PDB file of C-alpha atoms and ligand atoms in Angstrom:
ATOM      1  CA  MET A 700     134.965  38.726  67.612  1.00 70.00           C
ATOM      2  CA  ALA A 701     132.974  38.362  64.304  1.00 80.00           C
ATOM      3  CA  ASP A 702     129.500  38.252  64.509  1.00 90.00           C
ATOM      4  CA  THR A 703     128.821  34.415  63.969  1.00 92.00           C
ATOM      5  CA  PHE A 704     126.167  32.175  62.815  1.00 94.00           C
ATOM      6  CA  LEU A 705     126.355  30.871  66.617  1.00 94.00           C
ATOM      7  CA  ALA A 706     126.383  34.347  68.523  1.00 95.00           C
ATOM      8  CA  LYS A 707     123.315  35.366  66.066  1.00 95.00           C
ATOM      9  CA  GLY A 708     121.277  31.782  66.574  1.00 96.00           C
ATOM     10  CA  LYS A 709     121.945  32.229  70.475  1.00 97.00           C
ATOM     11  CA  ARG A 710     121.142  36.062  70.592  1.00 97.00           C
ATOM     12  CA  LYS A 711     117.348  34.634  69.119  1.00 98.00           C
ATOM     13  CA  LYS A 712     117.330  32.000  71.975  1.00 98.00           C
ATOM     14  CA  LEU A 713     118.005  34.994  74.555  1.00 98.00           C
ATOM     15  CA  VAL A 714     114.996  36.894  72.889  1.00 98.00           C
ATOM     16  CA  ASP A 715     112.649  33.844  73.387  1.00 98.00           C
ATOM     17  CA  GLU A 716     113.768  33.647  76.578  1.00 98.00           C
ATOM     18  CA  LEU A 717     113.033  37.516  78.038  1.00 98.00           C
ATOM     19  CA  ARG A 718     109.690  37.156  75.896  1.00 98.00           C
ATOM     20  CA  THR A 719     108.707  34.131  78.284  1.00 98.00           C
ATOM     21  CA  LYS A 720     110.168  36.101  81.088  1.00 98.00           C
ATOM     22  CA  GLY A 721     107.218  38.533  80.224  1.00 98.00           C
ATOM     23  CA  ILE A 722     109.173  41.729  77.851  1.00 98.00           C
ATOM     24  CA  THR A 723     106.686  42.271  75.550  1.00 98.00           C
ATOM     25  CA  ASP A 724     108.267  45.325  73.887  1.00 98.00           C
ATOM     26  CA  GLU A 725     109.034  44.460  70.047  1.00 98.00           C
ATOM     27  CA  GLU A 726     111.348  47.139  69.524  1.00 98.00           C
ATOM     28  CA  VAL A 727     113.477  46.703  72.615  1.00 98.00           C
ATOM     29  CA  LEU A 728     113.463  42.493  71.780  1.00 98.00           C
ATOM     30  CA  ARG A 729     114.196  43.623  67.913  1.00 98.00           C
ATOM     31  CA  ALA A 730     117.513  45.397  69.544  1.00 98.00           C
ATOM     32  CA  ILE A 731     118.370  42.595  71.840  1.00 98.00           C
ATOM     33  CA  ASN A 732     118.579  40.520  68.938  1.00 98.00           C
ATOM     34  CA  ALA A 733     120.529  43.183  66.754  1.00 98.00           C
ATOM     35  CA  VAL A 734     123.624  43.959  69.642  1.00 98.00           C
ATOM     36  CA  PRO A 735     126.183  41.861  69.523  1.00 97.00           C
ATOM     37  CA  ARG A 736     126.510  41.209  73.426  1.00 98.00           C
ATOM     38  CA  HIS A 737     129.559  39.559  72.994  1.00 97.00           C
ATOM     39  CA  GLU A 738     131.669  42.601  72.091  1.00 97.00           C
ATOM     40  CA  PHE A 739     131.318  44.162  75.341  1.00 97.00           C
ATOM     41  CA  MET A 740     131.930  40.848  77.666  1.00 95.00           C
ATOM     42  CA  ASP A 741     135.188  40.758  79.443  1.00 92.00           C
ATOM     43  CA  PRO A 742     137.134  37.416  76.997  1.00 91.00           C
ATOM     44  CA  ALA A 743     136.950  35.285  80.038  1.00 92.00           C
ATOM     45  CA  PHE A 744     132.761  35.424  80.196  1.00 91.00           C
ATOM     46  CA  LEU A 745     132.806  35.595  76.209  1.00 91.00           C
ATOM     47  CA  HIS A 746     130.981  32.067  75.991  1.00 91.00           C
ATOM     48  CA  HIS A 747     128.254  33.423  78.424  1.00 95.00           C
ATOM     49  CA  ALA A 748     127.365  36.407  76.501  1.00 96.00           C
ATOM     50  CA  TYR A 749     124.044  35.182  75.540  1.00 97.00           C
ATOM     51  CA  THR A 750     123.323  33.785  78.913  1.00 97.00           C
ATOM     52  CA  ASP A 751     120.467  35.977  80.953  1.00 98.00           C
ATOM     53  CA  LYS A 752     123.051  37.129  83.676  1.00 97.00           C
ATOM     54  CA  ALA A 753     125.168  40.257  84.609  1.00 96.00           C
ATOM     55  CA  PHE A 754     129.041  39.330  83.984  1.00 96.00           C
ATOM     56  CA  PRO A 755     132.046  41.337  85.579  1.00 96.00           C
ATOM     57  CA  ILE A 756     133.876  43.886  83.405  1.00 96.00           C
ATOM     58  CA  SER A 757     136.718  46.083  84.220  1.00 94.00           C
ATOM     59  CA  SER A 758     136.854  48.240  87.367  1.00 93.00           C
ATOM     60  CA  GLY A 759     135.175  45.794  89.537  1.00 93.00           C
ATOM     61  CA  GLN A 760     131.632  46.621  87.696  1.00 95.00           C
ATOM     62  CA  THR A 761     129.477  44.517  85.501  1.00 96.00           C
ATOM     63  CA  ILE A 762     127.503  44.480  82.344  1.00 96.00           C
ATOM     64  CA  SER A 763     123.765  44.682  83.217  1.00 96.00           C
ATOM     65  CA  GLN A 764     121.528  41.153  82.777  1.00 97.00           C
ATOM     66  CA  PRO A 765     119.709  41.189  79.552  1.00 98.00           C
ATOM     67  CA  TYR A 766     116.630  41.009  81.176  1.00 98.00           C
ATOM     68  CA  THR A 767     117.315  44.146  83.580  1.00 98.00           C
ATOM     69  CA  VAL A 768     118.510  45.755  80.256  1.00 98.00           C
ATOM     70  CA  ALA A 769     115.308  44.825  78.469  1.00 98.00           C
ATOM     71  CA  VAL A 770     112.967  46.065  81.461  1.00 98.00           C
ATOM     72  CA  GLN A 771     114.569  49.339  82.145  1.00 98.00           C
ATOM     73  CA  THR A 772     114.630  50.104  78.356  1.00 98.00           C
ATOM     74  CA  SER A 773     110.719  49.206  77.781  1.00 98.00           C
ATOM     75  CA  LEU A 774     110.054  51.354  80.600  1.00 98.00           C
ATOM     76  CA  LEU A 775     112.026  54.187  78.825  1.00 98.00           C
ATOM     77  CA  ASN A 776     109.086  53.712  76.395  1.00 98.00           C
ATOM     78  CA  VAL A 777     112.020  54.958  73.964  1.00 97.00           C
ATOM     79  CA  LYS A 778     111.121  56.709  70.396  1.00 97.00           C
ATOM     80  CA  LYS A 779     113.637  57.189  67.364  1.00 97.00           C
ATOM     81  CA  ARG A 780     115.753  60.274  67.895  1.00 98.00           C
ATOM     82  CA  ASP A 781     114.320  60.749  71.996  1.00 98.00           C
ATOM     83  CA  LYS A 782     116.935  62.374  73.621  1.00 98.00           C
ATOM     84  CA  ILE A 783     117.865  60.074  76.612  1.00 98.00           C
ATOM     85  CA  LEU A 784     120.923  60.219  79.411  1.00 99.00           C
ATOM     86  CA  GLU A 785     122.240  57.286  80.840  1.00 98.00           C
ATOM     87  CA  ILE A 786     124.207  57.571  84.092  1.00 98.00           C
ATOM     88  CA  GLY A 787     126.562  54.555  84.116  1.00 98.00           C
ATOM     89  CA  THR A 788     127.939  53.640  80.839  1.00 98.00           C
ATOM     90  CA  GLY A 789     129.926  50.347  81.927  1.00 98.00           C
ATOM     91  CA  SER A 790     130.442  48.433  78.946  1.00 98.00           C
ATOM     92  CA  GLY A 791     128.424  50.583  76.578  1.00 98.00           C
ATOM     93  CA  TYR A 792     125.971  47.746  76.221  1.00 98.00           C
ATOM     94  CA  GLN A 793     122.783  49.599  77.138  1.00 98.00           C
ATOM     95  CA  CYS A 794     124.048  52.382  75.334  1.00 98.00           C
ATOM     96  CA  ALA A 795     124.236  51.008  72.464  1.00 98.00           C
ATOM     97  CA  ILE A 796     120.552  49.042  72.739  1.00 98.00           C
ATOM     98  CA  LEU A 797     119.319  52.409  72.963  1.00 98.00           C
ATOM     99  CA  ALA A 798     121.271  53.823  69.864  1.00 98.00           C
ATOM    100  CA  GLU A 799     119.923  50.479  67.837  1.00 98.00           C
ATOM    101  CA  MET A 800     116.453  52.088  68.863  1.00 98.00           C
ATOM    102  CA  GLY A 801     117.356  55.748  67.067  1.00 98.00           C
ATOM    103  CA  ALA A 802     117.755  57.315  70.577  1.00 98.00           C
ATOM    104  CA  LYS A 803     120.410  59.946  70.720  1.00 98.00           C
ATOM    105  CA  VAL A 804     122.021  59.060  73.663  1.00 98.00           C
ATOM    106  CA  TYR A 805     124.544  61.410  76.005  1.00 98.00           C
ATOM    107  CA  THR A 806     125.857  58.550  78.418  1.00 98.00           C
ATOM    108  CA  ILE A 807     127.934  59.217  81.554  1.00 98.00           C
ATOM    109  CA  GLU A 808     130.632  57.024  83.511  1.00 98.00           C
ATOM    110  CA  ARG A 809     132.537  57.429  86.179  1.00 98.00           C
ATOM    111  CA  HIS A 810     135.307  55.409  85.806  1.00 98.00           C
ATOM    112  CA  ARG A 811     137.609  56.446  83.092  1.00 97.00           C
ATOM    113  CA  GLU A 812     138.810  53.069  82.048  1.00 97.00           C
ATOM    114  CA  LEU A 813     135.182  52.292  81.161  1.00 97.00           C
ATOM    115  CA  TYR A 814     134.785  55.548  79.403  1.00 98.00           C
ATOM    116  CA  MET A 815     137.681  54.945  77.104  1.00 97.00           C
ATOM    117  CA  ILE A 816     136.727  51.401  76.776  1.00 97.00           C
ATOM    118  CA  ALA A 817     132.967  51.798  75.919  1.00 98.00           C
ATOM    119  CA  GLN A 818     133.738  54.374  73.400  1.00 98.00           C
ATOM    120  CA  ARG A 819     136.162  52.367  71.521  1.00 98.00           C
ATOM    121  CA  THR A 820     133.402  49.591  71.266  1.00 98.00           C
ATOM    122  CA  LEU A 821     131.063  51.519  70.336  1.00 98.00           C
ATOM    123  CA  SER A 822     132.470  53.416  67.584  1.00 98.00           C
ATOM    124  CA  ALA A 823     133.961  49.810  66.311  1.00 97.00           C
ATOM    125  CA  LEU A 824     130.272  48.662  66.084  1.00 97.00           C
ATOM    126  CA  GLY A 825     129.155  52.150  64.096  1.00 98.00           C
ATOM    127  CA  TYR A 826     127.104  53.106  66.717  1.00 98.00           C
ATOM    128  CA  PRO A 827     126.961  56.852  67.700  1.00 97.00           C
ATOM    129  CA  ALA A 828     126.572  58.249  71.557  1.00 98.00           C
ATOM    130  CA  ASP A 829     128.256  61.134  73.411  1.00 98.00           C
ATOM    131  CA  PHE A 830     130.207  59.988  76.380  1.00 98.00           C
ATOM    132  CA  PHE A 831     130.966  62.035  79.118  1.00 98.00           C
ATOM    133  CA  TYR A 832     133.565  60.699  82.002  1.00 98.00           C
ATOM    134  CA  GLY A 833     132.172  62.415  85.132  1.00 98.00           C
ATOM    135  CA  ASP A 834     129.568  62.369  88.209  1.00 98.00           C
ATOM    136  CA  GLY A 835     126.515  61.326  86.766  1.00 98.00           C
ATOM    137  CA  TYR A 836     124.754  62.934  90.427  1.00 98.00           C
ATOM    138  CA  GLU A 837     125.321  65.927  88.357  1.00 98.00           C
ATOM    139  CA  GLY A 838     123.428  65.203  85.417  1.00 98.00           C
ATOM    140  CA  LYS A 839     123.930  66.872  81.667  1.00 98.00           C
ATOM    141  CA  ALA A 840     121.919  69.868  82.386  1.00 98.00           C
ATOM    142  CA  GLN A 841     123.391  71.825  79.147  1.00 98.00           C
ATOM    143  CA  TYR A 842     122.125  68.815  76.683  1.00 98.00           C
ATOM    144  CA  GLY A 843     119.077  68.273  78.392  1.00 96.00           C
ATOM    145  CA  PRO A 844     115.909  68.525  78.930  1.00 98.00           C
ATOM    146  CA  PHE A 845     115.988  64.571  77.824  1.00 98.00           C
ATOM    147  CA  ASP A 846     113.135  62.553  77.294  1.00 98.00           C
ATOM    148  CA  GLY A 847     114.370  59.587  79.059  1.00 98.00           C
ATOM    149  CA  ILE A 848     117.446  59.104  82.065  1.00 99.00           C
ATOM    150  CA  VAL A 849     118.417  55.551  82.594  1.00 98.00           C
ATOM    151  CA  ILE A 850     120.505  55.221  85.903  1.00 98.00           C
ATOM    152  CA  THR A 851     122.377  51.629  85.350  1.00 98.00           C
ATOM    153  CA  ALA A 852     123.615  51.787  89.708  1.00 98.00           C
ATOM    154  CA  ALA A 853     121.872  51.604  92.721  1.00 98.00           C
ATOM    155  CA  THR A 854     120.627  55.010  94.129  1.00 98.00           C
ATOM    156  CA  PRO A 855     119.393  55.431  98.038  1.00 98.00           C
ATOM    157  CA  GLU A 856     117.323  57.939  96.796  1.00 98.00           C
ATOM    158  CA  ILE A 857     115.792  59.103  93.634  1.00 98.00           C
ATOM    159  CA  PRO A 858     118.532  61.897  92.648  1.00 98.00           C
ATOM    160  CA  GLU A 859     116.471  65.348  92.525  1.00 96.00           C
ATOM    161  CA  LYS A 860     118.828  67.094  90.126  1.00 97.00           C
ATOM    162  CA  LEU A 861     118.181  65.127  87.758  1.00 98.00           C
ATOM    163  CA  LYS A 862     113.946  64.938  88.059  1.00 98.00           C
ATOM    164  CA  TYR A 863     114.606  68.614  86.972  1.00 98.00           C
ATOM    165  CA  GLN A 864     116.503  67.682  83.553  1.00 98.00           C
ATOM    166  CA  LEU A 865     113.292  65.867  82.322  1.00 98.00           C
ATOM    167  CA  LYS A 866     110.752  67.433  79.745  1.00 98.00           C
ATOM    168  CA  THR A 867     107.426  67.344  81.075  1.00 98.00           C
ATOM    169  CA  GLY A 868     106.412  63.839  80.238  1.00 98.00           C
ATOM    170  CA  GLY A 869     109.666  62.455  80.257  1.00 98.00           C
ATOM    171  CA  ARG A 870     110.671  59.289  82.224  1.00 98.00           C
ATOM    172  CA  MET A 871     113.784  58.102  84.454  1.00 98.00           C
ATOM    173  CA  VAL A 872     113.723  54.709  84.910  1.00 98.00           C
ATOM    174  CA  VAL A 873     115.940  54.372  88.648  1.00 98.00           C
ATOM    175  CA  PRO A 874     116.748  51.452  90.825  1.00 98.00           C
ATOM    176  CA  VAL A 875     116.139  52.648  94.150  1.00 98.00           C
ATOM    177  CA  GLY A 876     117.101  51.015  97.566  1.00 98.00           C
ATOM    178  CA  ASN A 877     119.936  49.687  99.445  1.00 97.00           C
ATOM    179  CA  SER A 878     123.355  47.733  98.790  1.00 93.00           C
ATOM    180  CA  SER A 879     121.531  44.105  98.593  1.00 96.00           C
ATOM    181  CA  SER A 880     118.481  44.984  96.269  1.00 98.00           C
ATOM    182  CA  GLN A 881     116.505  48.040  94.899  1.00 98.00           C
ATOM    183  CA  VAL A 882     112.957  48.800  93.374  1.00 98.00           C
ATOM    184  CA  MET A 883     113.217  49.447  90.221  1.00 98.00           C
ATOM    185  CA  THR A 884     110.986  52.768  89.875  1.00 98.00           C
ATOM    186  CA  LEU A 885     109.852  54.810  86.893  1.00 98.00           C
ATOM    187  CA  VAL A 886     109.552  58.979  87.465  1.00 98.00           C
ATOM    188  CA  VAL A 887     107.474  60.646  85.165  1.00 98.00           C
ATOM    189  CA  ARG A 888     107.849  64.420  85.179  1.00 98.00           C
ATOM    190  CA  THR A 889     103.937  65.236  84.852  1.00 98.00           C
ATOM    191  CA  GLY A 890     104.208  69.372  85.511  1.00 98.00           C
ATOM    192  CA  ASP A 891     106.866  72.191  86.288  1.00 97.00           C
ATOM    193  CA  ILE A 892     107.402  70.459  89.743  1.00 97.00           C
ATOM    194  CA  GLU A 893     104.684  67.588  89.551  1.00 98.00           C
ATOM    195  CA  PHE A 894     106.338  63.967  89.354  1.00 98.00           C
ATOM    196  CA  ASP A 895     104.204  60.457  89.176  1.00 98.00           C
ATOM    197  CA  TYR A 896     106.120  57.297  90.696  1.00 98.00           C
ATOM    198  CA  SER A 897     105.566  53.765  89.644  1.00 98.00           C
ATOM    199  CA  THR A 898     107.642  50.270  91.175  1.00 98.00           C
ATOM    200  CA  HIS A 899     108.200  47.622  88.590  1.00 98.00           C
ATOM    201  CA  GLY A 900     109.750  44.639  90.940  1.00 98.00           C
ATOM    202  CA  THR A 901     112.989  44.038  92.495  1.00 98.00           C
ATOM    203  CA  PHE A 902     117.015  43.967  90.903  1.00 98.00           C
ATOM    204  CA  VAL A 903     120.590  44.293  92.257  1.00 97.00           C
ATOM    205  CA  PHE A 904     122.771  46.940  90.749  1.00 97.00           C
ATOM    206  CA  VAL A 905     126.005  47.507  91.884  1.00 96.00           C
ATOM    207  CA  PRO A 906     126.328  50.923  93.378  1.00 97.00           C
ATOM    208  CA  MET A 907     125.996  54.761  92.257  1.00 98.00           C
ATOM    209  CA  LEU A 908     128.970  56.497  93.873  1.00 97.00           C
ATOM    210  CA  LYS A 909     129.970  60.050  94.044  1.00 96.00           C
ATOM    211  CA  GLY A 910     132.907  61.591  92.291  1.00 95.00           C
ATOM    212  CA  THR A 911     135.394  60.491  89.584  1.00 96.00           C
ATOM    213  CA  VAL A 912     138.381  57.094  89.704  1.00 95.00           C
ATOM    214  CA  ASN A 913     140.799  58.128  87.186  1.00 94.00           C
ATOM    215  CA  LYS A 914     142.743  54.802  87.603  1.00 80.00           C
ATOM    216  CA  GLN A 915     146.114  54.145  85.235  1.00 59.00           C
ATOM    217  CA  MET A 916     144.850  51.378  82.423  1.00 57.00           C
TER     218      MET A 916
HETATM  219  N1  SAH B1120     124.383  50.240  81.619  1.00 89.65           N
HETATM  220  C1  SAH B1120     125.999  49.115  81.945  1.00 89.65           C
HETATM  221  C2  SAH B1120     125.920  49.143  83.867  1.00 89.65           C
HETATM  222  C3  SAH B1120     127.479  49.117  83.942  1.00 89.65           C
HETATM  223  S1  SAH B1120     126.998  48.852  85.656  1.00 89.65           S
HETATM  224  C4  SAH B1120     126.414  48.691  80.507  1.00 89.65           C
HETATM  225  O1  SAH B1120     125.254  48.071  80.015  1.00 89.65           O
HETATM  226  O2  SAH B1120     127.427  47.763  80.926  1.00 89.65           O
HETATM  227  C5  SAH B1120     126.836  50.452  86.409  1.00 89.65           C
HETATM  228  C6  SAH B1120     128.123  51.735  85.946  1.00 89.65           C
HETATM  229  O3  SAH B1120     127.647  52.489  86.901  1.00 89.65           O
HETATM  230  C7  SAH B1120     129.322  51.237  86.446  1.00 89.65           C
HETATM  231  O4  SAH B1120     130.561  51.482  85.302  1.00 89.65           O
HETATM  232  C8  SAH B1120     129.502  52.531  87.889  1.00 89.65           C
HETATM  233  O5  SAH B1120     131.299  52.844  87.171  1.00 89.65           O
HETATM  234  C9  SAH B1120     128.745  53.303  86.984  1.00 89.65           C
HETATM  235  N2  SAH B1120     128.560  54.725  88.148  1.00 89.65           N
HETATM  236  C10 SAH B1120     128.172  54.541  89.349  1.00 89.65           C
HETATM  237  N3  SAH B1120     127.974  55.720  89.848  1.00 89.65           N
HETATM  238  C11 SAH B1120     128.454  56.770  88.704  1.00 89.65           C
HETATM  239  C12 SAH B1120     128.049  57.568  88.956  1.00 89.65           C
HETATM  240  N4  SAH B1120     127.690  58.637  89.893  1.00 89.65           N
HETATM  241  N5  SAH B1120     128.361  58.532  88.037  1.00 89.65           N
HETATM  242  C13 SAH B1120     128.625  57.555  86.701  1.00 89.65           C
HETATM  243  N6  SAH B1120     128.286  55.891  86.732  1.00 89.65           N
HETATM  244  C14 SAH B1120     128.538  55.571  87.427  1.00 89.65           C
END
């Protein structure tokens, strides 16, 4: 679908809405204004592309709510050329926001179908990223250490292995909790085995599950 004046106008309104909800990081707001979220949506929900809500995508998953993407991306404190690992590619929208901000993105998805679709979407839009089909609990140590790790699925505990794939000073943003609600947690690696933790509000994500799913398309 073309990026029409209508879509651009709706995006600008969405950015204004995110400001009123407390998002202040201008680079994050600029990226949300730039990335055509409608390209990441299931056709059934196209008209809601700029509504501040999560929507269903393939494989029973969801595209995150723009506010949630804005909070997670703000907490990551992304700078140009930062190496960022994303767990849970899903639609690829969060990945595109990070690429728009100039990050070098590595993204892992456990559903083969989503892994395939997201690559097509990002390459059609001209956003570079490295895609992996696999279990995000393992991370990608061979490409690390990372300036940032963003987990876009709910986990009952902070994944230990991933903490050690951060650089010293690196930041991991992870929703921690049960299936009905999670606390957005920022983990900052302050030393070899030292980490700082802070919490940033309550959210609801689809669960982070072990293993992979190779469903026929
Ligand atoms: N960042 C996505 C949000 C997708 S929802 C977006 O912007 O659209 C979360 C995604 O995490 C789902 O696609 C789900 O399949 C994936 N996921 C869950 N557990 C995972 C794991 N262990 N490894 C990789 N991906 C996982």
